[in-house]
Amino acid sequence: MSDSIFSNYINGEWVAGASSIANISPADKSDIIGQYAQADKAQTQAAIEAANKGQLEWQESGLEQRYSVLMAIGDELIARKDELGELLAREEGKTLAEGVGETYRSGQFFHYYAAEVLRQMGETADSVRPGVEIETRREPVGVVGIITPWNFPTATGAWKIAPALAFGNAIVFKPANQVPASAWALTEIISRQGLPAGTFNLVMGPGAEVGDVLIHSKKINALTFTGSLETGRKVAAATAVNLVKCQLEMGSKNALVVLDDADLENAVECAVGGAYGGTGQKCTASSRLIVTEGIHDRFVEAVIERMKKLVVGHPLKEGVHIGAVADGRQMEQNLSYLELAKKEGGKLVYGGEVLTEETDGYYMQPALFTETNNDMTINREEAFAPIACVIKVKDFEEALETLNDTNFGLTGGICTQSLKYATDFKRRAKTGCVMINLPTAGTDYHVPFGGRKDSSFGSREQGTYAKEFYTVVKTTYIRA
Ligand code: NAD
């Protein structure tokens, strides 16, 4: 490592970048978290070469070693959750509680996949030819490129790195350039686990430079990406040319349906938590609130009352519920969607103001619109903002139709006490995850996660389903 610059990690060594950038907290522009190296194209190529060299040794290192490495990474993340959670909150802007929770969850991903290392079973079959047996087993896919967004700086990396390592792959990891500190901290932990050189590589830098090399490389075997739809399309197009396996998790326009018979208090908690948690910067956020006529007015009034209790402020300050917006670009985007919603005829019934706090950062009061319809741009494009729009509908059927009338399909939720509607919703919602009487955001780490339509592409992430992406199946025929 050079003195004051946090370096890239390539082929088992800390390597200075071609240049560096300052990592500035969006909650306090005077808080410089550090200077972070920026890889160039040549360094990214070097990381890919190193991964190709290191992979076989890691694949053959034995299950016990892989298990121990993953357990140790998970243990350390959990033991250091307060310190690393604070770092995460400073660089991303989410609250300390959210930062600590994310770090803890990241540790759980490593523990889960440590256990998966020891659960690798194949299958056998008799051949149609007498005297011949068949076995199928899973082998590592090889070198995996990992590209992650800024909104879950540690967890997104963790839920990809843990299974990649568990199944014997080598990695080239490119985190979002807005949040290099959490990725660097995770890399530092991984660097102390005695992995074969080249098994794990960190290349920090812009998507157009570092990411571009990764997605166009013929020397990686699989590319897993989480980020925007626009970038996801580029990743899919570039990897398709080289027939590189590709997995995309992208944006969404999730909706929470609230029916007349919902428990109002719970529906309000689901809506407010789902729409504004993480400053609305979650791919699972409920940006559309689809509400039936009979409960509409009571629901809106109760949501506004609940929103009045939300404290916006510096992420590390006690009692704060909503932290800072991630950066100046995101703030501009939030404000332009706010204006657009007004122009399209939405009625701003609460919030939306830019707030001035003690520290110079990007703060915004969460906003609620009513009188919107599903054709408005604000209800069709992902704003990734603390903005929720109420869409009033007649009944369950119209609610479901509205929920499904979108290009996206990550999560969908319903608040109802009717078993009939809940069951019908579960079956007919065109989303990858369905939440009943729960917020659309908030998922577990041991089950599959992903969406439909423009939200996801390729096989599912997380849980046992992750093995589909991180392994290839080999079928062997044996005549004794
Ligand atoms: P983004 O697409 O701008 O960036 C994501 C990553 O791709 C970053 O590391 C970026 O540097 C890289 N990148 C950008 N251009 C690239 C290129 N041309 N080639 C290769 N890599 C490139 O997304 P973002 O703004 O960082 O994140 C927000 C988006 O992520 C939202 O749309 C959100 O919904 C989505 N997201 C999805 C999930 C999910 O699991 N579905 C989870 C979190 C975030």
mmCIF file of C-alpha atoms and ligand atoms in Angstrom, residues 146-152 156 159-160 174-178 205-216 223 225-232 234-235 248-252 281-284 329-330 382 384 408 410 449-451 455-456 461-462, ligand 1:
data_model
loop_
_atom_site.group_PDB
_atom_site.id
_atom_site.type_symbol
_atom_site.label_atom_id
_atom_site.label_comp_id
_atom_site.label_asym_id
_atom_site.label_seq_id
_atom_site.Cartn_x
_atom_site.Cartn_y
_atom_site.Cartn_z
ATOM 1 C CA ILE A 146 -18.146 -8.751 -10.193
ATOM 2 C CA ILE A 147 -19.527 -5.224 -10.770
ATOM 3 C CA THR A 148 -21.541 -3.611 -7.966
ATOM 4 C CA PRO A 149 -23.568 -0.414 -7.378
ATOM 5 C CA TRP A 150 -23.202 2.192 -4.627
ATOM 6 C CA ASN A 151 -26.380 1.679 -2.626
ATOM 7 C CA PHE A 152 -25.333 -1.512 -0.770
ATOM 8 C CA THR A 156 -23.837 -6.583 -2.820
ATOM 9 C CA TRP A 159 -23.565 -11.839 -1.768
ATOM 10 C CA LYS A 160 -21.531 -12.293 -4.954
ATOM 11 C CA LYS A 174 -15.063 -3.688 -9.413
ATOM 12 C CA PRO A 175 -17.115 -1.719 -6.884
ATOM 13 C CA ALA A 176 -18.974 1.515 -7.633
ATOM 14 C CA ASN A 177 -16.605 4.450 -7.600
ATOM 15 C CA GLN A 178 -18.759 6.458 -5.146
ATOM 16 C CA GLY A 205 -12.261 2.955 -10.944
ATOM 17 C CA PRO A 206 -14.935 4.266 -13.296
ATOM 18 C CA GLY A 207 -17.367 1.967 -15.056
ATOM 19 C CA ALA A 208 -16.452 3.340 -18.477
ATOM 20 C CA GLU A 209 -12.793 2.384 -17.924
ATOM 21 C CA VAL A 210 -12.459 -0.550 -15.508
ATOM 22 C CA GLY A 211 -15.962 -1.959 -15.984
ATOM 23 C CA ASP A 212 -15.644 -1.662 -19.738
ATOM 24 C CA VAL A 213 -12.542 -3.883 -19.812
ATOM 25 C CA LEU A 214 -14.224 -6.470 -17.610
ATOM 26 C CA ILE A 215 -17.422 -6.759 -19.600
ATOM 27 C CA HIS A 216 -15.564 -7.041 -22.922
ATOM 28 C CA LEU A 223 -19.928 -11.660 -15.152
ATOM 29 C CA PHE A 225 -23.655 -7.225 -12.312
ATOM 30 C CA THR A 226 -25.939 -5.212 -10.062
ATOM 31 C CA GLY A 227 -26.797 -1.672 -11.100
ATOM 32 C CA SER A 228 -28.991 0.324 -13.427
ATOM 33 C CA LEU A 229 -30.954 -1.015 -16.376
ATOM 34 C CA GLU A 230 -29.022 1.216 -18.762
ATOM 35 C CA THR A 231 -25.653 -0.237 -17.736
ATOM 36 C CA GLY A 232 -27.121 -3.730 -17.461
ATOM 37 C CA LYS A 234 -24.440 -2.739 -22.027
ATOM 38 C CA VAL A 235 -23.158 -5.596 -19.881
ATOM 39 C CA LEU A 248 -27.919 -8.964 -14.090
ATOM 40 C CA GLU A 249 -29.833 -7.455 -11.160
ATOM 41 C CA MET A 250 -31.158 -4.035 -12.088
ATOM 42 C CA GLY A 251 -33.719 -1.432 -11.211
ATOM 43 C CA SER A 252 -37.385 -1.648 -10.406
ATOM 44 C CA GLN A 281 -32.242 4.222 -2.670
ATOM 45 C CA LYS A 282 -33.139 0.549 -2.691
ATOM 46 C CA CYS A 283 -33.902 -1.565 -5.726
ATOM 47 C CA THR A 284 -36.726 -3.024 -3.606
ATOM 48 C CA ARG A 329 -25.931 13.724 -9.087
ATOM 49 C CA GLN A 330 -28.525 11.608 -7.307
ATOM 50 C CA GLU A 382 -37.010 4.342 -11.344
ATOM 51 C CA PHE A 384 -34.171 5.843 -6.726
ATOM 52 C CA PHE A 408 -39.976 -3.972 -14.042
ATOM 53 C CA LEU A 410 -38.431 -7.176 -8.637
ATOM 54 C CA PHE A 449 -33.392 -13.107 -4.704
ATOM 55 C CA GLY A 450 -34.181 -11.598 -8.090
ATOM 56 C CA GLY A 451 -36.862 -10.254 -10.359
ATOM 57 C CA SER A 455 -35.323 -6.089 -13.259
ATOM 58 C CA SER A 456 -33.237 -9.221 -13.700
ATOM 59 C CA GLU A 461 -28.695 -14.868 -6.832
ATOM 60 C CA GLN A 462 -28.429 -16.024 -3.202
HETATM 61 P P1 NAD B 1 -24.860 2.003 -12.428
HETATM 62 O O1 NAD B 1 -25.427 1.122 -13.470
HETATM 63 O O2 NAD B 1 -24.588 3.406 -12.766
HETATM 64 O O3 NAD B 1 -23.477 1.414 -11.898
HETATM 65 C C1 NAD B 1 -23.379 0.093 -11.430
HETATM 66 C C2 NAD B 1 -21.950 -0.389 -11.605
HETATM 67 O O4 NAD B 1 -21.677 -0.488 -13.006
HETATM 68 C C3 NAD B 1 -20.898 0.564 -11.032
HETATM 69 O O5 NAD B 1 -19.840 -0.183 -10.481
HETATM 70 C C4 NAD B 1 -20.443 1.316 -12.270
HETATM 71 O O6 NAD B 1 -19.141 1.858 -12.149
HETATM 72 C C5 NAD B 1 -20.493 0.224 -13.320
HETATM 73 N N1 NAD B 1 -20.578 0.718 -14.689
HETATM 74 C C6 NAD B 1 -21.115 1.888 -15.132
HETATM 75 N N2 NAD B 1 -20.984 1.984 -16.476
HETATM 76 C C7 NAD B 1 -20.382 0.849 -16.894
HETATM 77 C C8 NAD B 1 -19.974 0.349 -18.178
HETATM 78 N N3 NAD B 1 -20.182 1.056 -19.299
HETATM 79 N N4 NAD B 1 -19.392 -0.853 -18.235
HETATM 80 C C9 NAD B 1 -19.203 -1.594 -17.116
HETATM 81 N N5 NAD B 1 -19.525 -1.164 -15.882
HETATM 82 C C10 NAD B 1 -20.124 0.036 -15.766
HETATM 83 O O7 NAD B 1 -25.822 1.883 -11.155
HETATM 84 P P2 NAD B 1 -25.695 2.660 -9.758
HETATM 85 O O8 NAD B 1 -26.158 4.073 -9.988
HETATM 86 O O9 NAD B 1 -24.367 2.426 -9.149
HETATM 87 O O10 NAD B 1 -26.748 1.877 -8.862
HETATM 88 C C11 NAD B 1 -28.102 2.166 -8.846
HETATM 89 C C12 NAD B 1 -28.875 1.129 -9.628
HETATM 90 O O11 NAD B 1 -28.605 -0.176 -9.110
HETATM 91 C C13 NAD B 1 -30.366 1.294 -9.517
HETATM 92 O O12 NAD B 1 -30.961 1.150 -10.771
HETATM 93 C C14 NAD B 1 -30.790 0.149 -8.611
HETATM 94 O O13 NAD B 1 -32.107 -0.265 -8.760
HETATM 95 C C15 NAD B 1 -29.822 -0.892 -8.968
HETATM 96 N N6 NAD B 1 -29.720 -1.915 -7.928
HETATM 97 C C16 NAD B 1 -30.285 -3.138 -8.157
HETATM 98 C C17 NAD B 1 -30.246 -4.127 -7.194
HETATM 99 C C18 NAD B 1 -30.851 -5.477 -7.461
HETATM 100 O O14 NAD B 1 -30.444 -6.433 -6.828
HETATM 101 N N7 NAD B 1 -31.797 -5.593 -8.369
HETATM 102 C C19 NAD B 1 -29.609 -3.879 -5.978
HETATM 103 C C20 NAD B 1 -29.042 -2.640 -5.756
HETATM 104 C C21 NAD B 1 -29.101 -1.657 -6.763
#
